[in-house]
XYZ file of C-alpha atoms in Angstrom:
670
model
C 30.862 -27.650 -2.229
C 28.219 -28.032 0.463
C 25.183 -30.192 -0.155
C 21.776 -28.606 -0.659
C 20.719 -29.771 2.772
C 23.789 -28.230 4.371
C 23.116 -24.934 2.607
C 19.537 -25.022 3.896
C 20.802 -25.846 7.366
C 22.711 -22.564 7.382
C 19.329 -20.804 7.211
C 18.033 -22.971 10.032
C 21.056 -22.293 12.208
C 21.068 -18.525 11.683
C 17.312 -18.355 12.279
C 17.252 -20.314 15.527
C 20.386 -18.558 16.823
C 19.050 -15.057 16.102
C 15.686 -15.812 17.691
C 17.409 -17.287 20.727
C 19.678 -14.266 21.121
C 16.726 -11.888 20.829
C 14.753 -14.038 23.267
C 11.752 -13.684 20.958
C 10.708 -14.467 17.423
C 9.505 -17.274 15.185
C 12.036 -20.003 14.390
C 9.560 -22.586 13.108
C 8.740 -21.154 9.672
C 12.348 -20.443 8.615
C 13.399 -23.924 9.687
C 10.459 -25.503 7.888
C 10.840 -23.530 4.637
C 14.643 -23.532 4.414
C 14.790 -26.325 1.834
C 12.268 -24.561 -0.432
C 14.157 -21.298 -0.127
C 17.471 -22.941 -0.948
C 16.245 -24.322 -4.274
C 14.423 -21.137 -5.259
C 17.199 -18.726 -4.379
C 20.109 -20.754 -5.637
C 18.598 -22.084 -8.850
C 16.008 -19.558 -9.994
C 16.059 -16.141 -8.321
C 17.134 -13.398 -10.726
C 18.673 -10.755 -8.489
C 21.874 -8.852 -7.803
C 22.869 -8.359 -4.155
C 25.094 -5.446 -5.224
C 22.068 -3.590 -6.665
C 18.826 -4.411 -4.827
C 16.969 -1.878 -7.026
C 17.794 -3.457 -10.390
C 14.627 -2.899 -12.402
C 14.315 -6.403 -13.867
C 15.034 -8.364 -10.693
C 12.685 -11.050 -9.493
C 10.578 -9.940 -6.537
C 10.505 -12.142 -3.455
C 7.803 -11.621 -0.842
C 7.705 -13.354 2.530
C 3.983 -13.020 3.181
C 4.224 -14.998 6.430
C 6.401 -12.187 7.722
C 6.722 -13.515 11.254
C 9.288 -15.898 9.747
C 11.502 -12.885 9.072
C 14.747 -14.632 9.926
C 14.250 -16.659 6.768
C 14.604 -13.641 4.505
C 17.302 -12.030 6.651
C 19.331 -15.253 6.464
C 18.854 -15.454 2.688
C 19.888 -11.844 2.170
C 22.963 -12.254 4.329
C 24.070 -15.543 2.792
C 23.605 -14.434 -0.823
C 25.679 -11.291 -0.352
C 23.436 -8.316 0.414
C 24.623 -5.565 2.721
C 23.348 -7.384 5.783
C 26.096 -8.556 8.096
C 26.295 -11.168 10.829
C 26.284 -8.292 13.290
C 22.985 -7.171 11.756
C 21.576 -10.653 12.324
C 22.774 -10.528 15.936
C 20.719 -7.344 16.349
C 17.506 -9.139 15.341
C 14.487 -7.430 16.920
C 16.613 -4.691 18.517
C 16.075 -0.932 18.325
C 17.128 0.701 15.028
C 18.457 -2.539 13.567
C 18.163 -3.597 9.942
C 16.483 -6.757 11.177
C 13.222 -5.871 12.957
C 10.791 -8.525 14.129
C 8.906 -8.488 10.817
C 10.405 -7.495 7.464
C 10.116 -3.720 7.115
C 10.475 -2.059 3.719
C 13.409 0.328 3.694
C 15.333 -1.259 6.570
C 17.301 -4.101 5.015
C 18.323 -4.087 1.347
C 16.412 -6.735 -0.578
C 13.230 -6.563 1.500
C 10.616 -5.759 -1.138
C 7.691 -5.006 1.156
C 6.675 -4.841 4.783
C 4.920 -8.016 5.831
C 3.444 -9.267 9.042
C -0.283 -8.533 8.850
C -1.098 -11.849 7.226
C -2.453 -11.920 3.702
C -1.098 -8.532 2.709
C 2.214 -9.869 1.408
C 0.542 -12.140 -1.142
C -1.748 -9.236 -2.059
C 1.254 -6.918 -2.534
C 2.772 -9.637 -4.707
C -0.321 -9.668 -6.908
C 0.212 -5.935 -7.412
C 3.866 -6.503 -8.291
C 2.911 -9.178 -10.800
C 0.293 -6.876 -12.344
C 2.924 -4.154 -12.672
C 5.378 -6.550 -14.312
C 2.799 -7.813 -16.783
C 1.570 -4.349 -17.687
C 5.045 -2.818 -17.990
C 6.075 -5.685 -20.253
C 3.021 -5.117 -22.442
C 3.643 -1.375 -22.611
C 7.409 -1.383 -23.180
C 8.622 -4.705 -24.592
C 9.094 -4.927 -28.340
C 9.968 -7.820 -30.635
C 13.466 -8.942 -29.747
C 13.625 -6.576 -26.786
C 12.179 -8.101 -23.614
C 13.449 -5.542 -21.111
C 10.719 -6.425 -18.577
C 10.821 -10.142 -17.867
C 10.862 -11.258 -14.258
C 8.895 -13.310 -11.764
C 7.251 -12.572 -8.459
C 7.752 -15.321 -5.885
C 5.782 -15.517 -2.637
C 6.046 -17.612 0.483
C 2.820 -17.803 2.494
C 1.363 -19.929 5.226
C -1.928 -21.073 6.710
C -2.504 -17.675 8.322
C -2.321 -15.866 4.982
C -4.736 -18.392 3.531
C -7.230 -17.802 6.314
C -7.238 -14.017 6.005
C -10.026 -12.854 3.713
C -7.737 -10.525 1.785
C -5.986 -13.548 0.271
C -9.281 -14.509 -1.349
C -9.786 -11.015 -2.762
C -6.302 -10.717 -4.241
C -5.806 -14.291 -5.406
C -9.192 -14.407 -7.090
C -8.278 -11.329 -9.122
C -4.810 -12.737 -9.871
C -6.421 -15.770 -11.472
C -8.820 -13.621 -13.461
C -5.941 -11.538 -14.830
C -3.825 -14.586 -15.682
C -0.682 -13.474 -13.867
C 1.563 -16.215 -15.209
C 4.751 -14.912 -13.599
C 3.333 -15.048 -10.089
C 4.422 -18.207 -8.260
C 3.345 -18.762 -4.660
C 4.688 -21.403 -2.279
C 2.135 -22.463 0.316
C 3.813 -23.654 3.514
C 1.314 -26.341 4.403
C 2.554 -27.272 7.869
C -0.842 -27.550 9.626
C 0.312 -25.281 12.470
C -0.665 -21.857 13.760
C -0.107 -20.360 17.200
C -3.152 -22.138 18.604
C -2.065 -25.578 17.401
C -2.987 -27.874 14.521
C -5.261 -25.973 12.168
C -6.919 -29.143 10.862
C -7.046 -30.790 14.282
C -7.168 -34.507 14.984
C -9.971 -36.548 16.438
C -11.940 -34.426 18.918
C -9.366 -31.626 18.859
C -10.652 -28.270 17.588
C -9.917 -27.292 13.989
C -10.251 -23.956 12.210
C -8.874 -24.360 8.693
C -10.135 -27.347 6.761
C -10.431 -25.775 3.301
C -9.480 -27.810 0.279
C -6.875 -25.228 -0.676
C -5.854 -26.758 -4.028
C -9.472 -26.799 -5.210
C -9.979 -23.276 -3.915
C -7.114 -21.954 -6.020
C -8.098 -24.025 -9.026
C -11.482 -22.328 -8.779
C -9.702 -18.958 -8.907
C -8.094 -19.985 -12.182
C -4.665 -20.803 -10.760
C -2.370 -23.624 -11.806
C -1.981 -25.757 -8.684
C 0.760 -28.259 -7.853
C -0.386 -30.213 -4.776
C 1.448 -32.316 -2.213
C 5.038 -31.312 -2.915
C 7.531 -32.599 -0.375
C 8.868 -29.322 0.999
C 11.992 -31.027 2.312
C 13.000 -32.757 -0.907
C 15.060 -30.572 -3.209
C 14.281 -32.656 -6.260
C 10.535 -32.403 -5.749
C 10.772 -28.668 -5.126
C 12.877 -28.113 -8.235
C 10.500 -30.139 -10.387
C 7.541 -28.119 -9.093
C 9.260 -24.802 -9.851
C 10.143 -25.951 -13.359
C 6.528 -26.881 -13.983
C 5.299 -23.596 -12.516
C 7.621 -21.546 -14.713
C 6.419 -23.415 -17.806
C 2.809 -22.317 -17.208
C 2.639 -18.740 -18.424
C -1.084 -18.048 -18.696
C -2.038 -18.349 -15.034
C -0.420 -17.947 -11.605
C 0.831 -21.049 -9.841
C 0.358 -22.255 -6.280
C 2.912 -24.838 -5.165
C 1.536 -26.623 -2.100
C 4.579 -27.618 -0.050
C 4.012 -30.072 2.750
C 6.549 -29.174 5.422
C 7.314 -29.774 9.070
C 7.469 -26.581 11.080
C 10.733 -26.321 12.982
C 12.300 -29.132 10.903
C 15.362 -30.498 12.663
C 14.186 -29.851 16.210
C 13.832 -33.306 17.818
C 11.317 -32.278 20.483
C 9.529 -29.302 18.953
C 9.274 -29.847 15.198
C 5.725 -30.226 13.965
C 4.360 -28.479 17.052
C 3.071 -24.999 17.828
C 5.797 -24.728 20.476
C 8.315 -23.682 17.818
C 5.998 -21.302 15.991
C 6.502 -18.129 17.984
C 9.073 -18.734 20.704
C 12.805 -19.449 20.949
C 13.715 -23.095 20.969
C 15.883 -22.758 24.085
C 19.593 -23.475 24.457
C 19.150 -27.175 25.175
C 16.908 -27.796 22.173
C 19.209 -25.771 19.906
C 22.100 -28.004 20.946
C 20.005 -31.019 19.976
C 19.124 -29.411 16.632
C 22.808 -28.923 15.870
C 23.417 -32.564 16.592
C 20.374 -33.737 14.639
C 21.120 -31.806 11.440
C 24.891 -32.189 11.670
C 25.603 -28.478 12.067
C 28.795 -28.477 14.113
C 29.447 -24.753 14.220
C 29.056 -22.125 16.933
C 26.180 -19.626 16.812
C 26.299 -17.248 13.835
C 29.344 -18.958 12.351
C 29.040 -19.975 8.683
C 31.822 -22.036 7.024
C 33.475 -20.622 3.899
C 32.183 -23.425 1.680
C 28.615 -22.662 2.753
C 29.060 -18.965 2.009
C 30.488 -19.944 -1.377
C 27.473 -22.126 -2.085
C 25.104 -19.246 -1.400
C 27.051 -16.307 -2.838
C 24.975 -14.700 -5.612
C 27.058 -11.590 -6.248
C 28.950 -12.824 -9.308
C 25.916 -14.490 -10.878
C 23.710 -11.493 -10.099
C 26.238 -8.993 -11.414
C 26.505 -10.915 -14.669
C 22.716 -11.093 -15.013
C 22.343 -7.356 -14.515
C 25.185 -6.613 -16.925
C 23.517 -8.759 -19.560
C 20.300 -6.834 -18.967
C 22.124 -3.509 -19.193
C 23.528 -4.551 -22.571
C 20.069 -5.599 -23.718
C 18.620 -2.313 -22.501
C 21.292 -0.382 -24.393
C 20.257 -2.155 -27.592
C 16.642 -1.343 -26.754
C 17.522 2.322 -26.198
C 19.232 2.494 -29.579
C 16.196 0.995 -31.280
C 13.546 2.831 -29.217
C 15.164 5.865 -27.573
C 11.913 7.529 -26.533
C 10.532 4.381 -24.937
C 13.808 3.752 -23.121
C 13.864 7.292 -21.718
C 10.240 6.966 -20.617
C 10.932 3.609 -18.948
C 13.835 5.079 -16.980
C 11.772 8.112 -15.937
C 8.879 6.025 -14.744
C 11.015 3.513 -12.868
C 12.800 6.420 -11.164
C 9.430 7.867 -10.101
C 10.132 11.238 -11.723
C 7.396 13.591 -12.924
C 7.244 14.436 -16.641
C 9.525 17.257 -17.681
C 6.638 19.556 -18.630
C 4.557 18.717 -15.596
C 4.593 21.913 -13.517
C 3.633 24.335 -16.272
C 0.908 22.163 -17.768
C -0.543 21.105 -14.425
C -0.693 24.709 -13.231
C -2.325 25.731 -16.510
C -4.994 23.092 -15.962
C -5.754 24.453 -12.490
C -6.123 27.957 -13.898
C -8.494 26.641 -16.558
C -10.660 25.010 -13.884
C -10.757 28.294 -11.991
C -11.799 30.150 -15.126
C -14.640 27.713 -15.871
C -16.121 28.371 -12.418
C -18.371 25.310 -12.631
C -20.803 24.120 -9.983
C -20.063 20.433 -9.848
C -19.806 17.592 -7.324
C -16.211 17.163 -6.224
C -16.374 13.528 -7.378
C -17.046 14.878 -10.868
C -14.356 17.510 -10.413
C -12.033 14.627 -9.521
C -12.849 12.872 -12.771
C -12.187 16.121 -14.603
C -8.818 16.344 -12.861
C -7.948 12.766 -13.813
C -8.852 13.709 -17.375
C -6.882 16.951 -17.249
C -3.690 15.376 -15.940
C -4.097 12.116 -17.830
C -2.313 13.123 -21.047
C 0.693 14.073 -18.908
C 0.666 10.839 -16.858
C 1.252 7.696 -18.932
C 2.099 6.003 -15.621
C -1.525 6.079 -14.461
C -2.765 2.750 -13.123
C -6.285 3.546 -12.037
C -9.136 1.462 -10.788
C -12.168 1.183 -8.586
C -13.606 -1.452 -6.281
C -16.650 -1.655 -8.516
C -18.673 1.617 -8.379
C -16.713 3.245 -11.228
C -19.908 4.912 -12.411
C -20.295 6.498 -8.975
C -16.658 7.096 -8.103
C -16.033 8.568 -11.579
C -12.513 7.223 -11.969
C -12.651 6.330 -15.676
C -11.387 8.972 -18.116
C -11.126 9.117 -21.911
C -7.678 7.536 -21.850
C -8.654 4.631 -19.612
C -7.996 1.208 -21.059
C -8.969 -1.894 -19.071
C -6.153 -4.200 -18.065
C -7.286 -7.701 -18.980
C -6.014 -11.240 -19.061
C -5.343 -11.049 -22.800
C -4.171 -7.433 -22.966
C -2.114 -6.161 -20.070
C -1.169 -2.889 -21.749
C -4.134 -1.176 -20.119
C -4.038 1.409 -17.351
C -7.276 0.690 -15.508
C -8.101 -2.253 -13.233
C -11.649 -3.340 -12.551
C -11.007 -4.539 -9.007
C -14.536 -5.725 -8.323
C -15.936 -5.489 -4.802
C -12.533 -5.927 -3.176
C -11.702 -2.746 -1.229
C -9.052 -4.332 0.990
C -7.529 -6.364 -1.809
C -7.496 -3.335 -4.115
C -5.651 -1.201 -1.598
C -3.008 -3.839 -0.878
C -2.581 -4.536 -4.596
C -2.092 -0.799 -5.151
C 0.712 -0.940 -2.577
C 2.338 -3.735 -4.571
C 2.065 -1.742 -7.801
C 3.727 1.220 -6.091
C 6.461 -0.989 -4.644
C 7.235 -2.463 -8.037
C 7.651 0.904 -9.675
C 6.696 2.304 -13.063
C 3.134 3.356 -12.206
C 1.176 5.919 -10.230
C -1.664 3.958 -8.713
C -5.086 5.279 -7.780
C -8.156 3.372 -6.643
C -11.622 4.299 -5.508
C -14.599 3.351 -3.416
C -17.162 5.097 -1.215
C -15.528 6.724 1.797
C -17.527 4.475 4.121
C -15.812 1.422 2.694
C -12.344 2.698 3.392
C -13.027 0.818 6.638
C -12.674 -2.464 4.793
C -9.265 -1.353 3.499
C -7.916 0.328 6.611
C -4.943 -1.930 7.321
C -3.673 -1.667 3.743
C -3.878 2.138 4.036
C -1.830 1.919 7.216
C 0.731 -0.274 5.470
C 1.074 2.252 2.644
C 1.722 4.989 5.183
C 4.121 2.783 7.140
C 6.134 2.043 3.989
C 6.003 5.681 2.793
C 4.272 4.633 -0.419
C 2.208 7.154 -2.364
C -0.930 5.580 -3.843
C -3.962 7.838 -4.266
C -7.246 6.791 -2.672
C -10.338 8.346 -4.203
C -13.153 8.297 -1.637
C -16.511 9.630 -2.797
C -19.918 10.005 -1.135
C -18.127 11.685 1.701
C -20.733 12.456 4.362
C -24.375 12.529 5.334
C -24.691 14.345 2.003
C -24.965 10.841 0.596
C -28.542 11.036 1.733
C -31.020 8.261 1.069
C -28.651 5.301 1.379
C -28.667 5.995 5.094
C -26.332 5.511 8.044
C -24.691 2.313 6.782
C -23.340 4.284 3.855
C -22.928 7.707 5.458
C -19.390 8.201 6.791
C -19.127 10.391 9.883
C -15.882 9.319 11.596
C -13.855 8.161 8.575
C -12.360 11.500 7.524
C -11.186 12.185 11.071
C -9.618 8.775 11.514
C -7.856 9.025 8.167
C -6.400 12.339 9.344
C -5.063 10.573 12.420
C -3.059 8.088 10.350
C 0.622 9.117 10.278
C 1.871 10.136 6.806
C -1.634 9.995 5.312
C -2.442 13.251 3.518
C -6.175 13.949 3.495
C -7.957 16.440 1.226
C -11.637 17.374 1.427
C -12.017 20.022 -1.280
C -14.844 22.542 -1.400
C -15.014 22.937 -5.185
C -13.464 21.967 -8.508
C -10.446 24.223 -8.016
C -9.464 22.727 -4.679
C -10.039 19.266 -6.177
C -7.678 19.998 -9.075
C -5.013 21.257 -6.656
C -5.470 18.206 -4.430
C -4.964 15.882 -7.389
C -1.821 17.733 -8.489
C -0.243 17.461 -5.060
C -1.303 13.821 -4.698
C 0.363 12.946 -8.006
C 3.530 14.748 -6.956
C 3.632 13.400 -3.423
C 6.337 11.091 -2.127
C 6.597 9.640 1.329
C 2.995 8.742 2.000
C -0.456 8.049 0.553
C -3.204 10.558 -0.167
C -6.937 10.268 0.484
C -9.242 12.476 -1.572
C -12.596 12.942 0.213
C -15.197 13.852 -2.390
C -18.865 14.796 -2.434
C -21.846 13.249 -4.130
C -23.732 16.545 -4.279
C -22.881 19.570 -6.427
C -20.616 22.241 -4.915
C -20.542 25.870 -6.072
C -17.393 27.516 -7.399
C -15.655 29.825 -4.960
C -14.227 33.081 -6.256
C -10.516 33.508 -5.627
C -7.793 36.007 -6.348
C -4.565 34.887 -7.963
C -2.943 34.903 -4.519
C -5.697 32.737 -3.059
C -5.387 30.315 -5.941
C -1.737 29.851 -5.048
C -2.561 29.428 -1.378
C -4.874 26.456 -1.940
C -1.757 24.273 -2.127
C -0.952 25.284 1.474
C -3.890 23.228 2.726
C -5.677 26.104 4.456
C -6.162 29.738 3.461
C -8.355 32.757 3.870
C -11.111 32.238 1.335
C -13.190 35.279 2.279
C -12.135 38.080 4.621
C -13.795 41.104 6.161
C -12.885 44.745 6.379
C -10.491 45.311 9.224
C -9.650 42.840 11.972
C -12.019 39.878 12.192
C -14.138 39.357 15.291
C -14.410 35.639 14.561
C -13.141 32.963 12.216
C -15.163 30.200 10.572
C -13.179 27.147 9.465
C -14.846 24.814 6.979
C -14.130 21.987 4.561
C -15.824 20.420 1.577
C -19.540 20.996 1.105
C -19.740 22.983 4.341
C -17.668 25.829 2.912
C -20.822 26.960 1.116
C -22.595 27.140 4.489
C -19.684 29.122 5.934
C -19.909 31.657 3.132
C -23.677 32.024 3.641
C -23.189 32.510 7.387
C -20.509 35.136 6.775
C -22.874 37.021 4.517
C -25.646 36.962 7.129
C -23.294 38.087 9.885
C -21.915 40.867 7.708
C -25.477 42.160 7.335
C -25.579 42.346 11.124
C -22.368 44.347 11.209
C -20.190 41.435 12.284
C -16.690 41.015 10.913
C -16.039 37.358 10.159
C -13.264 35.587 8.250
C -13.887 32.319 6.378
C -10.990 29.879 6.192
C -11.185 26.968 3.814
C -9.159 24.046 5.198
C -9.172 21.313 2.526
C -6.087 19.605 3.988
C -5.267 19.912 7.672
C -1.999 17.985 7.421
C -0.728 20.180 4.596
C -1.732 23.321 6.508
C -0.059 22.051 9.671
C 3.180 21.590 7.716
C 3.373 25.282 6.775
C 5.658 27.699 8.610
C 4.394 29.443 11.712
C 4.162 32.862 10.059
C 1.814 31.589 7.382
C -0.370 29.723 9.862
C -0.539 32.827 12.030
C -1.621 34.896 9.023
C -4.558 32.545 8.449
C -5.482 31.786 12.063
C -4.140 34.645 14.213
C -3.660 33.632 17.817
C -5.283 36.898 18.873
C -8.636 35.799 17.441
C -9.976 33.155 19.805
C -13.602 33.360 18.652
C -13.645 30.429 16.257
C -16.200 28.003 14.850
C -15.469 24.958 12.681
C -18.063 23.198 10.576
C -17.781 19.778 8.941
C -20.392 17.073 8.410
C -18.588 14.530 10.582
C -17.381 13.933 14.135
C -16.415 17.081 15.982
C -13.527 16.198 18.294
C -10.809 16.625 15.676
C -11.440 20.356 15.283
C -10.686 21.337 18.882
C -7.023 21.810 17.935
C -8.068 24.714 15.692
C -10.958 26.309 17.588
C -9.724 25.775 21.146
C -11.734 24.753 24.173
C -13.735 27.966 23.977
C -14.675 27.517 20.334
C -17.580 25.690 18.752
C -17.754 22.828 16.270
C -20.813 22.099 14.175
C -20.939 18.486 13.063
C -22.419 15.248 14.334
C -21.206 12.738 16.891
C -23.719 10.086 16.048
C -24.677 8.111 12.960
C -26.710 9.459 10.067
C -30.249 8.949 8.852
C -31.855 7.948 5.574
C -33.439 10.896 3.809
C -32.662 13.360 1.023
C -29.406 15.145 1.818
C -30.917 18.611 2.555
C -33.274 17.054 5.082
C -30.474 15.115 6.757
C -28.343 18.264 7.063
C -31.276 20.141 8.574
C -32.058 17.264 10.949
C -28.555 17.352 12.389
C -28.367 21.112 12.522
C -25.588 21.473 9.984
C -26.981 24.680 8.541
C -25.932 28.251 7.903
C -28.479 29.394 10.511
C -26.917 27.288 13.259
C -23.496 28.422 12.156
C -24.559 32.046 12.584
C -25.810 31.259 16.111
C -22.546 29.522 17.000
C -20.500 32.508 15.843
C -22.687 34.856 17.858
C -22.099 32.673 20.929
C -18.306 32.829 20.723
C -17.923 36.528 19.890
């Protein structure tokens, strides 16, 4: 049997060889963290390479995702469906081994990492999901949810502000099964982060004290190249169950490279053929590139051990199902991401009830009503807000706070952590078992933007509740008034965006968001009250198509007004005025452009006939987006500047977003 060091050297060899073949990549981190990975994966990781989706597997997150060859090497060596040929295709088009770990490409990759700090934040979400699922489903003698979340992260993750947001909350919630390994190698691309002498420095935090202040258990100054020290640290970490643990591993980046270890030279560039030859000699790895001896494969192979672990869990779950059949069925449904059996009928009935009530209400309040209406059907809710719950209106009668002492809750008080919240929501979605929603003011989606992009990239489906959607916010002024945010969210691939005009459209938006797979949803909601719009049964059905004829005229229209959200009321008023002048105008409500765009051509033509070129769009935001619907000869009423502080009606009038100006614009294009 190979020694621990020889097993770790297999990771080093595969990593440097793959990077060299690709002529790009980051060999330093995999070579520096190989010894830590060997102990963790061979002695502690609970996983089954034959079933990467096993519900009770440990989650492993490589937050410093540039070191991707580390995880690819581990997956290959332990027996996942990732071949040597896959490793040889590192960083090549359509390979399973892209430059950074991408969720859905290689089996065993739990999340996409690369933007530093988001991996550890995803891991916090996974650990929250594990703790809450355990509290909701485990019963005496039946611990069907019992696994750890392990994270590797480096100096870059520590420097990113999102790590503060997520790790602070992790300590507050006492996530005892979250164990992070800090690769303290003092190196980033620019050199030594702590500097020496007169050299510049940019990361001199006392990291152990920082994490102790968060409420973490911290194990400092662990020799990251000594298996015994690493094993002892992991044992200690696993024994502390009331708080997360940070293991500070002092390592040498590029360990084994005689001329480049400990230097930024090996961080993000191939070592070169000559240096690789020296590495082989230095570490005693006398094998050609990509060749792994049988005894090394045998030392890493986790298939038998993993298969046995999953079989033991399956037997335990069977006993659980016999004792608690309803809970077992619910667990399986939720982990499979399936909607409740009675969902469609009850959800549709709720929408009809909203239509019948015909309430004038702010869409943020209509959103809360929708959360309440669907809540009894959705035990998988995991809601939250980045503070502002009283304004975002995300708490419903069934909300129960998730706390350090009671993780059975379904609502997270994220605090003022918009970016952290959004990345944590991604982790909750990745773990499975919950439908995650989180809220803030639309303006502050800017803080969270990269986590939204990551959700879309990974085809995750969290729901983002964004209230105070426009200059209708009023007195808080331009710092809080979003004007470009809705448009830029619409530009994000796979992001579905809804800006409903009343309670009915809000209820439909929530239904589709809860059902959606393959991408996140942003709900853009008003502060001010919005009147109910009368609809026929056919129109009620058409709301789910994203755009529909809300109010038509007799005969063929001369012009079409397209509106969203609070501006639909203005469109209806303008139509009424124009009708009094003998003008035939159609009003189209377009709560979701992406959903409308996905409809078949016949339906889109029925709503926006190509023969009617006289078109005006109105939305209290930037105007450029709407050209695709109104054409170069159309008009768009909005604002291409920032807002002003004043009561909302005055701000609307100041910027000319009025029914009167809408009438003038229609007259100009007819």
